[in-house]
Every structure is written in C-alpha cells, then in structure tokens.
XYZ file of C-alpha atoms in Angstrom:
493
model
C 0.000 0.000 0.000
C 1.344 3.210 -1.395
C 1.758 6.497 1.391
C -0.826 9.081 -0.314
C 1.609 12.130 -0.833
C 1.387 15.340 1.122
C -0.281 18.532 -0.003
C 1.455 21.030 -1.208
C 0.024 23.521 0.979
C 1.062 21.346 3.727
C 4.530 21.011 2.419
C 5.431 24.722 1.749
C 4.350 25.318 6.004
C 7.061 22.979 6.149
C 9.846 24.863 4.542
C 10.570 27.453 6.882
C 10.322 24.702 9.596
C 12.900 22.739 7.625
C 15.150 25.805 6.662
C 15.385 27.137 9.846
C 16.213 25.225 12.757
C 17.476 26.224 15.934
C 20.937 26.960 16.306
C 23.544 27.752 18.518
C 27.177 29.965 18.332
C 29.418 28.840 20.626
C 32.169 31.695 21.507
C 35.452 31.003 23.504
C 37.213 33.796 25.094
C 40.050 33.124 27.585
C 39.085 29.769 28.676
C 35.209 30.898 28.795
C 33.050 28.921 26.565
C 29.503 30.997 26.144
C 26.309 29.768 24.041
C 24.582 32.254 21.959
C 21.238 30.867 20.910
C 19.366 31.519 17.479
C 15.715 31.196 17.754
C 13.737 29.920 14.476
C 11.760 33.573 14.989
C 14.742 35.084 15.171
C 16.249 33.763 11.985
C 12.908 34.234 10.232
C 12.652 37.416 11.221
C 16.534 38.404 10.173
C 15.459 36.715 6.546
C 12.325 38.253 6.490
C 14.289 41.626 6.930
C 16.706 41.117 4.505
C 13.733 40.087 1.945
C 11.761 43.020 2.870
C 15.133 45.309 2.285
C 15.624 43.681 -1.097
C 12.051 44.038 -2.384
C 12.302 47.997 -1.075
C 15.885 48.454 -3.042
C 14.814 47.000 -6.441
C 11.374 48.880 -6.138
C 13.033 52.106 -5.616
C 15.654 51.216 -8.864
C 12.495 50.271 -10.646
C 11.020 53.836 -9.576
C 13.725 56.136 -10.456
C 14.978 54.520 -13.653
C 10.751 54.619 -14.906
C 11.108 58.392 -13.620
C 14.185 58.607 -15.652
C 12.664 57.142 -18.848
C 9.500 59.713 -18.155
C 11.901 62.530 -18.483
C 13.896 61.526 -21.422
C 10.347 61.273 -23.200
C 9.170 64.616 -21.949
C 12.341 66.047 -23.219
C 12.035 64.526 -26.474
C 8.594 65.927 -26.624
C 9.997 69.294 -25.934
C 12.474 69.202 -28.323
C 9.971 67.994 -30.760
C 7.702 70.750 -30.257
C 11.031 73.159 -30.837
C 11.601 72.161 -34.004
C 7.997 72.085 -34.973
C 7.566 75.307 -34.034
C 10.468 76.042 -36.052
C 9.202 74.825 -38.976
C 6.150 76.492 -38.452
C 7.960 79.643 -38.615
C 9.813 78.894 -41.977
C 7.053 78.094 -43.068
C 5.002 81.377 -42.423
C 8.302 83.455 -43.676
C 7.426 81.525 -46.751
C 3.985 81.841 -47.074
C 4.481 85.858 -46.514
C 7.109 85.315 -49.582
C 4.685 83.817 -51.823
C 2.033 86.259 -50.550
C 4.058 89.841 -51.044
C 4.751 88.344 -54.964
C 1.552 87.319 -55.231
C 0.225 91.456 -54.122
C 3.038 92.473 -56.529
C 1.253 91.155 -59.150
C -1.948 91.953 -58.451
C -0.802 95.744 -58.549
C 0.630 94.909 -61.818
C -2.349 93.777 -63.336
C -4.808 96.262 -61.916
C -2.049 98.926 -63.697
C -2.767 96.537 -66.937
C -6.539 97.151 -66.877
C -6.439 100.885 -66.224
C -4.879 101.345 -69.090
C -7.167 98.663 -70.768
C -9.993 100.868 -69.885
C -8.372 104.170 -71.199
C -8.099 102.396 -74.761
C -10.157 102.946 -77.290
C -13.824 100.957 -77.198
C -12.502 99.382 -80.398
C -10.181 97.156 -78.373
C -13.512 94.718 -77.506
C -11.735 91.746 -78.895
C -8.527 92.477 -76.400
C -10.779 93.207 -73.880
C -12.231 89.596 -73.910
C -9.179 88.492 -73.650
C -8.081 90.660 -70.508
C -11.614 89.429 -69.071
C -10.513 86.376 -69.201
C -7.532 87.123 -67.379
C -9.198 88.617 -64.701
C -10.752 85.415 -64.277
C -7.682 83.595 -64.165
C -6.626 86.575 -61.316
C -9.494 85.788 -59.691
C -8.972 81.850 -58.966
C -5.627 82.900 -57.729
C -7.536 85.293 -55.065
C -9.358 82.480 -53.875
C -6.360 80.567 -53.667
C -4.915 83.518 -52.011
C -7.715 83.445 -49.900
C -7.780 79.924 -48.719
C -3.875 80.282 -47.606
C -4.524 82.920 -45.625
C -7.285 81.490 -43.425
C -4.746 78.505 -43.118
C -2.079 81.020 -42.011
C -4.436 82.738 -39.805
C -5.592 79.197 -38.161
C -2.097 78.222 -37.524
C -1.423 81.895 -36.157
C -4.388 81.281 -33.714
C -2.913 78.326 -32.819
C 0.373 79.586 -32.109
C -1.148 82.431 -30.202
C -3.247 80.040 -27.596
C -0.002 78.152 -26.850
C 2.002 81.627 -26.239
C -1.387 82.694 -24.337
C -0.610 79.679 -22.389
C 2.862 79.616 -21.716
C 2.403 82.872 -20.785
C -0.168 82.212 -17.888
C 2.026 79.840 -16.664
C 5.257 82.125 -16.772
C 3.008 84.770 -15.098
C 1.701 81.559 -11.741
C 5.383 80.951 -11.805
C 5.984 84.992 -11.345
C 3.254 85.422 -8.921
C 4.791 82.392 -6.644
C 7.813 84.295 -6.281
C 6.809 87.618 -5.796
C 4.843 85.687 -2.618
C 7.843 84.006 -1.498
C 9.725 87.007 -1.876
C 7.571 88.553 0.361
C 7.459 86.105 2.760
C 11.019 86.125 3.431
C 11.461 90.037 3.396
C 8.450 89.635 5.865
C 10.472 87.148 7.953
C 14.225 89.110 7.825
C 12.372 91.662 9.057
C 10.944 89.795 12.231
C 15.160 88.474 12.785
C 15.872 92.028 12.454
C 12.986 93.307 14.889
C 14.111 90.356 17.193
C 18.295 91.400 17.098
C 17.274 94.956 17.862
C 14.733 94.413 20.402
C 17.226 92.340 22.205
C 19.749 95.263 22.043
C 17.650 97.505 23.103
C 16.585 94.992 26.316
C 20.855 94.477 27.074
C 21.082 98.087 26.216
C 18.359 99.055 28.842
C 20.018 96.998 31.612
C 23.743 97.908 31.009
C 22.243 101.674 31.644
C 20.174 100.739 34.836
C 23.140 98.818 35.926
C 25.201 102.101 35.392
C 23.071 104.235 37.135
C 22.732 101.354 40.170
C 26.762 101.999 40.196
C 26.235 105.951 40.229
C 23.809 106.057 42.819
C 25.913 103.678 44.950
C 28.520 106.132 44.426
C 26.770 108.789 45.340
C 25.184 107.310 48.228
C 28.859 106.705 49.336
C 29.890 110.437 48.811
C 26.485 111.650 50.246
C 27.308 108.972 53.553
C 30.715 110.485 53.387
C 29.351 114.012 53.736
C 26.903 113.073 56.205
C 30.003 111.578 58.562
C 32.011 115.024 57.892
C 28.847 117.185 59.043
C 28.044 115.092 62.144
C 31.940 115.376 62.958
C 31.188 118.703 63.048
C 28.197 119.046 64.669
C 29.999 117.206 67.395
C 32.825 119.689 67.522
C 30.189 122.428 66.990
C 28.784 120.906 70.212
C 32.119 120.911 71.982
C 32.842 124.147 70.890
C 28.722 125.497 72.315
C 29.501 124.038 75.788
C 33.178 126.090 75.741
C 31.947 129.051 74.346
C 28.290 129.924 75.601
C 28.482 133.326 74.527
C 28.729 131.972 70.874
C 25.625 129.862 71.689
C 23.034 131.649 69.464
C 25.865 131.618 66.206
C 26.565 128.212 66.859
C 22.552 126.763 66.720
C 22.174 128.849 63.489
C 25.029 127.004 62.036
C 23.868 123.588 63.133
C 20.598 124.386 61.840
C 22.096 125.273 58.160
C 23.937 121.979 58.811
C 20.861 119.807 59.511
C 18.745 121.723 56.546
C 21.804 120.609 54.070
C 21.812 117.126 55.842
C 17.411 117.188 54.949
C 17.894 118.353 51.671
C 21.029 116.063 50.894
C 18.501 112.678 51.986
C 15.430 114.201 49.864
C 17.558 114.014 46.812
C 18.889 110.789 47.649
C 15.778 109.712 48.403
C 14.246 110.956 45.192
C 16.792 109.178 43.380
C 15.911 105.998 44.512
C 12.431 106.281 44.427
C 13.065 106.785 40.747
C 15.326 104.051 40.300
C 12.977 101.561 42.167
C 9.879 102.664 40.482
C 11.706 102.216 36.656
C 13.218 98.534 37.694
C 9.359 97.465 38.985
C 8.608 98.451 36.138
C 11.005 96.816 34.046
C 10.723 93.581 36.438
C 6.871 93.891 35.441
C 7.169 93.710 31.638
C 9.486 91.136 31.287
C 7.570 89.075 33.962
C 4.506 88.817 31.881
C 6.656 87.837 29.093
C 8.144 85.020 30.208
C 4.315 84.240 31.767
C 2.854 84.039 28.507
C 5.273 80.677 27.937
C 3.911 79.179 30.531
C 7.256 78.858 32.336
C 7.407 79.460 36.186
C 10.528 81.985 37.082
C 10.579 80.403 40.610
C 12.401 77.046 39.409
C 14.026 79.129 36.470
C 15.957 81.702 38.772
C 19.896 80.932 39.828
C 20.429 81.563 43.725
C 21.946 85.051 43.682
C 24.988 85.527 46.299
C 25.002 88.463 48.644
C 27.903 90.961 49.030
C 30.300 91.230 52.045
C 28.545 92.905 54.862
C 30.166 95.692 56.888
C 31.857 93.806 59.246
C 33.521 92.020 57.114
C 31.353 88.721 56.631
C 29.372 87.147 53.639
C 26.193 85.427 53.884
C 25.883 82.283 51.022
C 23.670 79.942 50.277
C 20.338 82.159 49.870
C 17.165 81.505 47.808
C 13.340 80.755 47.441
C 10.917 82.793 45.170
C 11.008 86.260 44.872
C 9.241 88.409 46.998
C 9.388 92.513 46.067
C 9.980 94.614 48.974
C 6.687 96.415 49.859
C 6.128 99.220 48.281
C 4.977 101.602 51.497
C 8.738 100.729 52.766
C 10.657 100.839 49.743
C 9.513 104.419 49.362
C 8.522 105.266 53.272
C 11.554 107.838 53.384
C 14.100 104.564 54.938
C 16.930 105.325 52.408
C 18.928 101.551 53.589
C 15.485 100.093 52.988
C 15.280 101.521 49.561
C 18.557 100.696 48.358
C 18.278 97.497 49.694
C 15.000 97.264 47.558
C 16.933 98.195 44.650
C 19.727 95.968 44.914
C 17.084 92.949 45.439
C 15.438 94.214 42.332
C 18.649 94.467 40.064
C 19.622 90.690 41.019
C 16.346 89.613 40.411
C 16.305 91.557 36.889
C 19.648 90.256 36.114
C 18.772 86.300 36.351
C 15.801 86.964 34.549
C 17.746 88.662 31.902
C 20.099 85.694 32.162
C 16.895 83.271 32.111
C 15.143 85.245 28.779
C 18.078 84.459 26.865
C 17.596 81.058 27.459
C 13.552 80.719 26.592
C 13.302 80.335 22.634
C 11.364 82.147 21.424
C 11.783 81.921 17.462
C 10.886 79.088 14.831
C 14.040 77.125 13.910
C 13.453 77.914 10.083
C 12.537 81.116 8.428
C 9.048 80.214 6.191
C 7.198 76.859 7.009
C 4.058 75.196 7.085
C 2.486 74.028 10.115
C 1.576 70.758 9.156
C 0.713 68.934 12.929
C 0.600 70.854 16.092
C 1.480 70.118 19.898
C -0.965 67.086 21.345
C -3.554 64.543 20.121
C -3.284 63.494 16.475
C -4.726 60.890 14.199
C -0.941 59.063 13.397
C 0.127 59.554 9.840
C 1.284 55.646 9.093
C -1.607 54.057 11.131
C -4.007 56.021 11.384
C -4.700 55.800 15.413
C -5.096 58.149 17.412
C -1.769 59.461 19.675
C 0.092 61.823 21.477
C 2.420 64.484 19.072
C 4.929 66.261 21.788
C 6.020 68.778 19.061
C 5.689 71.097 16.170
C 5.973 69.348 12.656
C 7.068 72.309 10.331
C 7.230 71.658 6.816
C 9.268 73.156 4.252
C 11.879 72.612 0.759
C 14.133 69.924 1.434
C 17.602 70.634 2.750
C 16.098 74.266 4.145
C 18.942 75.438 6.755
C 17.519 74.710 10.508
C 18.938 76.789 13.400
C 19.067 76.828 16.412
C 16.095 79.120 18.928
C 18.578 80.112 21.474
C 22.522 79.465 22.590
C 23.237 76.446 24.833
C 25.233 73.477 24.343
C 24.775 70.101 22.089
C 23.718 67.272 24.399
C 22.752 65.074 21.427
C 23.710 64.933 17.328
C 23.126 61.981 15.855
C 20.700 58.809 15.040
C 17.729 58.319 17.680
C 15.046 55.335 16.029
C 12.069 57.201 15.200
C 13.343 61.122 15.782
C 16.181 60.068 12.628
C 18.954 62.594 12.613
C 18.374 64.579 15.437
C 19.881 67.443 17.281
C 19.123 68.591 21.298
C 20.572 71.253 22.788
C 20.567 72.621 26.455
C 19.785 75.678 27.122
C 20.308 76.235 30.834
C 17.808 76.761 33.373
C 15.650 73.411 32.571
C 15.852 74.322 29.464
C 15.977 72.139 26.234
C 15.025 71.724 22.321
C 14.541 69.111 19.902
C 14.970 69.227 16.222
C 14.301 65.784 14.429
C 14.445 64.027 10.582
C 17.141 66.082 10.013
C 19.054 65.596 6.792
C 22.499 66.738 7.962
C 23.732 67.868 11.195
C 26.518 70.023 11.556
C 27.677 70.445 14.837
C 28.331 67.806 17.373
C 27.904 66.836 20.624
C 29.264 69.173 23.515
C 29.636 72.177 21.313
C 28.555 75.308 22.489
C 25.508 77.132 19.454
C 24.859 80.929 19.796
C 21.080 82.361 18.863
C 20.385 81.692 15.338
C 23.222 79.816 14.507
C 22.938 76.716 11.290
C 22.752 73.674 13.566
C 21.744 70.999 10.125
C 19.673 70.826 7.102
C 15.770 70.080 7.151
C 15.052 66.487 5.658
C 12.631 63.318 6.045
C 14.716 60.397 8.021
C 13.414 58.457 10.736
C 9.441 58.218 11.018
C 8.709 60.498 8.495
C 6.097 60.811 5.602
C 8.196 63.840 4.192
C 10.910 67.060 4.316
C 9.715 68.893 7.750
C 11.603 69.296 11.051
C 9.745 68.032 14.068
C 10.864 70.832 16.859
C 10.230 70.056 20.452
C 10.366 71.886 23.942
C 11.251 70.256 27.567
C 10.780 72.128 30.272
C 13.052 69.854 32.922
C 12.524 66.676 31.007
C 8.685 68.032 30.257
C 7.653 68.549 26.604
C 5.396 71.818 26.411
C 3.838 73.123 23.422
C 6.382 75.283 21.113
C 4.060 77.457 19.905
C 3.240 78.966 23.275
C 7.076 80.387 22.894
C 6.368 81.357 19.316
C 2.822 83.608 19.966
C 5.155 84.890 23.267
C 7.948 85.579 20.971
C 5.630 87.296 18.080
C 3.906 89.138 21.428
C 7.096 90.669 22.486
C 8.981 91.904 19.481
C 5.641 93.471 17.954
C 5.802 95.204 21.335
C-alpha cells in the first residue's frame, strides 16, 4: 500500500520549519566557553528583513529609472515641439514670400486694366481676352484666400499656446513675488528680534550704570553726612566752651541739619526713581516670560550676597522672589530703599540671564504648520496618539537653526526622531529638532542664537521634508508654539 503524498500547501508550512532550525554559536574567550542561541523567529525574522530590504531596493531602482525614462520622453517631446515650431515659422516666412509676390502682381495687373480701360472701345476683342484674365486673377484670389485662413488658423494656434505659456510664466511669477515677500516679511521679524534684544541688554547695562552711580553717590552723600556730624559734634564741643557763641553756633547747626534734609530728599528721590523704573522693568518682562507658561521660581539661579560691613558674607540664599513692599521701599528709609533696589537688580539680572535662554523663534525662516502640539490621528496608522512637538514643513535641505545658545547634548541617530539634534539651554531648558538631513555640529559644542545647527530632511518616522521641533521644560515637553505667539507678542511690542 502506497503512502498518499502530502499537499502542497502542507509542504510549503514545512519549509521554513525545515530551513530554519534552531541553532547555537558557541564563543570562547580566555578559557570561557559561552552559548549564543538563534531562535527559528529570530532567523525568520533576520530573513524576512533582509527580503523586505531587497524588495524595497529594487522597487526604488524600478522607480527612479521609470522616472528617468519619463523625463527623457518629456524632453524629447519638448524638443519635438522646438523644431515644430520652427518649422512652423519657416514656413510662415514663406507663405508671406509667396504672398508679397503674389500682391506684386496683383498691382501689376490692376495697372494693366487701367490702361485697358483708357483704350479705345474698339479694343472689344482684347478686352475679352483681358476678361478672361481677370478670371484667371481671380482663382488665384481664392487661392490667395484659402492660404490665408490657413495662415491665420495656424497663427491662432500659435497664439493660444504663447497665451498659455504665458499664464504659466506669469503663476510661476506670482509664486515668487509671494515668497519674496514672505522672506522680506520674515528678515524683518530676525531684524525686529536682534534689535529688540539690544535695546533689552542696552536698557540693563544703563540701569546697571546708574545702580553703580547712585551707589557712588550714596557713598559720597554717607561720606558728607560723617564730615557734618563730625562737626556738629565739635560744633557741640565748641557750644559748651563758648556759651556766649551759643546763638551763632545753633544757626550754624541748623544750616547743617537743613543741608543734611535736603542732601537725603535728593537721595531719596533718586531711589524712588530708580525703584519705580526697575518694577517696572521687572513687570514687563515678567509677563513675558508668563505668557510661555514657564514658572521663574524654578528658572531663577540663587543670587549671592555681598560682604557685609563687618567684614562677613552670607551664602547659600534663595526661594521665590518676593518685592519689597512698596509703602517701605519708598517710606523715606533710604537703607530700605537701596536694599530694595539691589534685590530688584539681582532679580532683573537672572531673569535677563533666564530670557536668553527661553526660545522664542521658529528654527526655520518660512514653514508650514503641518501637525501641532498634542492629540493626532498618526500619519502611518491612522490611530489616534500623542504628538509632543511642532511638525514644520518646508523645501528639502532648508537650513535649521538653532532658537537660542546652549550646548549640544545630542547629534546623531535616535530610532524614530532620525537625525536629530538637542541642545541645552540652561535653566531646565531644552530643544529638539528631528528628521534632520544633515547635522553640523556635534555633541558638547557650544551654538549661539540663530546659529545653522543641520539641514531640514525626512529620516526616521517620516512621511516627508519637515523638522519636528520640540520643547522640555526639565525633562517636560510643552507646546512650542506657546514660545512662538510669546515671541511674536514681544517683538511686535
């Protein structure tokens, strides 16, 4: 009895079982004997790889030598319709030839019957015969005729596809003049943004210089004030040894103390002024930085305080910032005013320091906004998810910078991010910049504002050219375009 023979269905399910068996690699290093083992998943899914890698290699050589045969043939059309029109145009200097001679002896003829008409009536027999020639003349105008309506339908036709070309030349026009205006729109946000923040570091290198003057002048005006009560005191030795000089002697002290009054009522002014213009300027930028959503209380450095007047330094300070209030900043207490003011300038100064950290530009001049910050429908399988970024699309190869100086923590290959590029900004601090075609700076290097970091592209998870830009707030994303209406916000201001 013969064995009936196995399907074939059955016996290609038993191929893979056959081709790949389990194996192990054994590896010896310095008397150690270790056993790698290869699963049959494993192996399949290595082949299955490699199969999947060569299917994707000769479909893309298929692609691009069909797109290269598509362009040959377009060309050869072109060059086609270049020589046809060519011809075209030899053809109508020809027919204008043949028309001109033809006109030339029409005028010839119509000379031949004028004087054909000034003859003598005797001439009838002549006259048939020139009748008959103006027969003949006439065929020739019809012919005449009919090859100039086949000039003027070819002239039509020449005229729609100049019509044409020109509309397109003219959408072609148009789409620059836009872009054209999109980028002089966007140089002049960068240069809005450069002279804005001037005009911020400008402001506080002049408050800082008149914090110095004041200081200074609070030291002469101390100075003065230790002179005058040395000599009130004298004054005062001088009105107990002398009591005849008693009445001089109060008049003097009173000019003294008047001086002293009038001496603290400027100073005082002064730093009322001073206080009043930092509030103000703590104010501003405050909101600012609010509208990001960041809180300035984490941001802030701990701020060291000078030597004291005996000598000793007092470290380690810090917790939020609380402004001196206002009744005793400007109750008349000049210590408690300048100390108001100095806590005001080393606040102003680590928010300065923190502002230059926030970024608050896009990392490429003219985009798209193709998918914002949070839940999304996923582009390759269509379920729904969480986007922690920006996706902004625009020409391949487009120059991406960077939204504020810091230092490269990361510049290379990360999975699904492709090329990517993070940089630390200080103060919590960091951004993202993914699918990157190029990078050109590397890891530990230290990026100024603005500054070409790599080239937009599509690597990684990516359905085209667009950089995906992200922003952590200590190891939190946040939503980048918070920073971007914030930075828009302050440099229209």
């Amino acid at each position: 009895m013969f064995d009936r023979p196995e399907p074939l269905a059955k016996r290609l399910l038993a191929l893979p079982n056959r081709w790949f068996v389990e194996r192990e690699i054994i590896l010896r290093s310095e008397g150690r004997t270790r056993y790698v083992r290869l699963s049959r998943h494993l192996q399949m899914a290595v082949a299955g790889f490699w199969v999947v890698m060569a299917a994707w290699v000769s479909f893309t050589s298929t692609s691009y030598f069909e797109f290269s045969r598509i362009v040959e043939n377009k060309s050869e059309a072109l060059d086609q319709a270049r020589d046809d029109y060519r011809n075209l145009l030899n053809q109508m200097g020809d027919y204008q030839v043949s028309v001109m001679g033809i006109m030339r002896e029409l005028e010839t003829k119509q000379a031949h019957l004028r004087g054909l008409l000034n003859q003598n009536e005797a001439l009838k027999q002549d006259l048939k015969s020139t009748e008959s020639q103006l027969k003949l003349s006439e065929a020739e105008r019809s012919n005449l005729a009919q090859h100039r309506m086949a000039i003027g339908d070819k002239l039509n036709e020449l005229e729609g596809t100049l019509r044409s070309m020109l509309g397109e030349n003219g959408a072609l026009e148009r789409h620059i003049a836009t872009m054209r205006s999109q980028l002089a729109s966007i140089e002049a946000e960068k240069q809005e943004i450069a002279a804005q923040r001037s005009a911020l570091s400008n402001r506080m290198n002049q408050m800082q210089t008149d914090l110095r003057l004041v200081l200074s002048r609070n030291a002469q005006l101390e100075s003065s004030i230790d002179g005058i009560r040395q000599e009130l005191a004298s004054t005062a030795v001088q009105r107990d040894q002398a009591t005849d000089e008693g009445t001089g002697l109060k008049r003097k002290v009173g000019d003294l103390e008047a001086r002293i009054a009038d001496l603290q009522g400027v100073h005082r002014e002064v730093l009322a002024r001073l206080n009043e213009r930092t509030r103000a300027d703590l104010n501003e930028v405050q909101k600012i930085i609010s509208r990001t959503g960041l809180n300035l209380d984490t941001m802030l450095p701990k701020v060291p305080v000078a030597p004291t007047r005996r000598g000793t330094s007092v470290s380690g300070q810090g917790g939020p910032f609380v402004p001196l209030p206002k009744d005793l900043a400007d109750g008349g207490n000049i210590e408690a005013m300048t100390a108001a003011l100095n806590l005001h300038l080393q606040h102003l100064d680590g928010i300065q320091s923190a502002l230059r950290a926030i970024p608050l530009t896009p990392p490429i001049d003219a985009f798209t906004l193709m998918s914002g910050f949070g839940p999304r429908m996923d582009p390759f399988n269509g379920q729904a998810g969480m986007h922690y970024g920006l996706d902004l699309s625009a020409p391949l190869k487009t120059p991406v910078m960077a939204t504020a100086p810091g230092v490269v923590v990361v510049a290379g290959w990360r999975s699904r991010y492709g090329r990517l590029v993070e940089i630390d900004h200080g103060h919590g601090l960091r951004t993202r910049y993914a699918h990157l075609h190029k990078f050109n700076v590397r890891r530990g290097q230290r990026v100024q504002f603005r500054e070409v970091i790599g080239l937009l592209g599509s690597t990684g998870r990516s359905t085209g050219p667009h950089v995906h830009y992200e922003v952590l707030v200590n190891g939190e994303a946040r939503d980048p375009a918070r920073f971007l209406k914030a930075g828009k916000d302050v440099f229209k201001g």
